[in-house]
GROMACS .gro file of C-alpha atoms in nm:
model
   68
    1MET     CA    1  19.854   9.292   6.942
    2GLN     CA    2  19.702   9.151   6.625
    3ARG     CA    3  19.609   8.835   6.814
    4ILE     CA    4  19.416   9.035   7.075
    5GLY     CA    5  19.243   9.229   6.797
    6GLY     CA    6  19.140   8.906   6.626
    7TRP     CA    7  19.006   8.764   6.952
    8TRP     CA    8  18.812   9.083   7.023
    9ASP     CA    9  18.664   9.085   6.672
   10ALA     CA   10  18.553   8.722   6.712
   11ILE     CA   11  18.377   8.799   7.042
   12GLU     CA   12  18.216   9.109   6.895
   13LEU     CA   13  18.087   8.919   6.593
   14TRP     CA   14  17.953   8.641   6.815
   15ILE     CA   15  17.762   8.890   7.031
   16ALA     CA   16  17.635   9.081   6.727
   17GLY     CA   17  17.506   8.754   6.579
   18LEU     CA   18  17.290   8.674   6.882
   19PRO     CA   19  16.921   8.767   6.890
   20PHE     CA   20  16.833   9.085   7.082
   21VAL     CA   21  16.721   8.934   7.414
   22PRO     CA   22  17.029   8.713   7.471
   23GLN     CA   23  17.246   9.003   7.355
   24PHE     CA   24  17.085   9.235   7.608
   25LEU     CA   25  17.107   8.981   7.892
   26LEU     CA   26  17.470   8.896   7.822
   27LEU     CA   27  17.578   9.259   7.807
   28ALA     CA   28  17.374   9.348   8.116
   29VAL     CA   29  17.535   9.064   8.313
   30VAL     CA   30  17.881   9.181   8.207
   31LEU     CA   31  17.847   9.559   8.191
   32VAL     CA   32  17.640   9.631   8.502
   33PRO     CA   33  17.892   9.479   8.748
   34PHE     CA   34  18.177   9.634   8.550
   35ALA     CA   35  18.016   9.979   8.567
   36PHE     CA   36  17.956   9.944   8.943
   37GLY     CA   37  18.319   9.838   8.989
   38VAL     CA   38  18.451  10.135   8.794
   39ALA     CA   39  18.224  10.372   8.986
   40TRP     CA   40  18.343  10.225   9.319
   41VAL     CA   41  18.710  10.260   9.223
   42LEU     CA   42  18.658  10.619   9.107
   43ASP     CA   43  18.471  10.699   9.430
   44ARG     CA   44  18.754  10.560   9.643
   45ALA     CA   45  19.014  10.747   9.436
   46LEU     CA   46  18.822  11.073   9.476
   47ILE     CA   47  18.786  11.022   9.851
   48ALA     CA   48  19.160  10.951   9.883
   49THR     CA   49  19.249  11.255   9.672
   50LEU     CA   50  19.022  11.486   9.870
   51THR     CA   51  19.155  11.348  10.197
   52LEU     CA   52  19.513  11.415  10.085
   53LEU     CA   53  19.415  11.770   9.994
   54GLY     CA   54  19.258  11.819  10.337
   55ARG     CA   55  18.905  11.830  10.202
   56GLY     CA   56  18.777  11.509  10.360
   57THR     CA   57  18.418  11.416  10.441
   58ALA     CA   58  18.392  11.633  10.756
   59GLY     CA   59  18.141  11.864  10.592
   60GLU     CA   60  17.923  11.586  10.461
   61PRO     CA   61  17.570  11.578  10.610
   62GLY     CA   62  17.525  11.301  10.866
   63ARG     CA   63  17.895  11.275  10.949
   64ARG     CA   64  18.013  11.398  11.288
   65ASP     CA   65  18.362  11.257  11.314
   66GLY     CA   66  18.489  11.325  10.962
   67ARG     CA   67  18.557  10.958  10.883
   68PRO     CA   68  18.411  10.783  10.577
   0.00000   0.00000   0.00000
């Protein structure tokens, strides 16, 4: 675990040492896709949970057959 912590600290210090614009671009390139991925997974998990509970998407506007 200490090895992972040391690696993480090295990456963090490298990013913190960059000027603002490269810092922003690097984090945007990494965090934006990550955030979209997490949101997609949470959306799918919520849909699956609601479907299991019998509260699927049948009442959603624009849906006639109740399928996602």
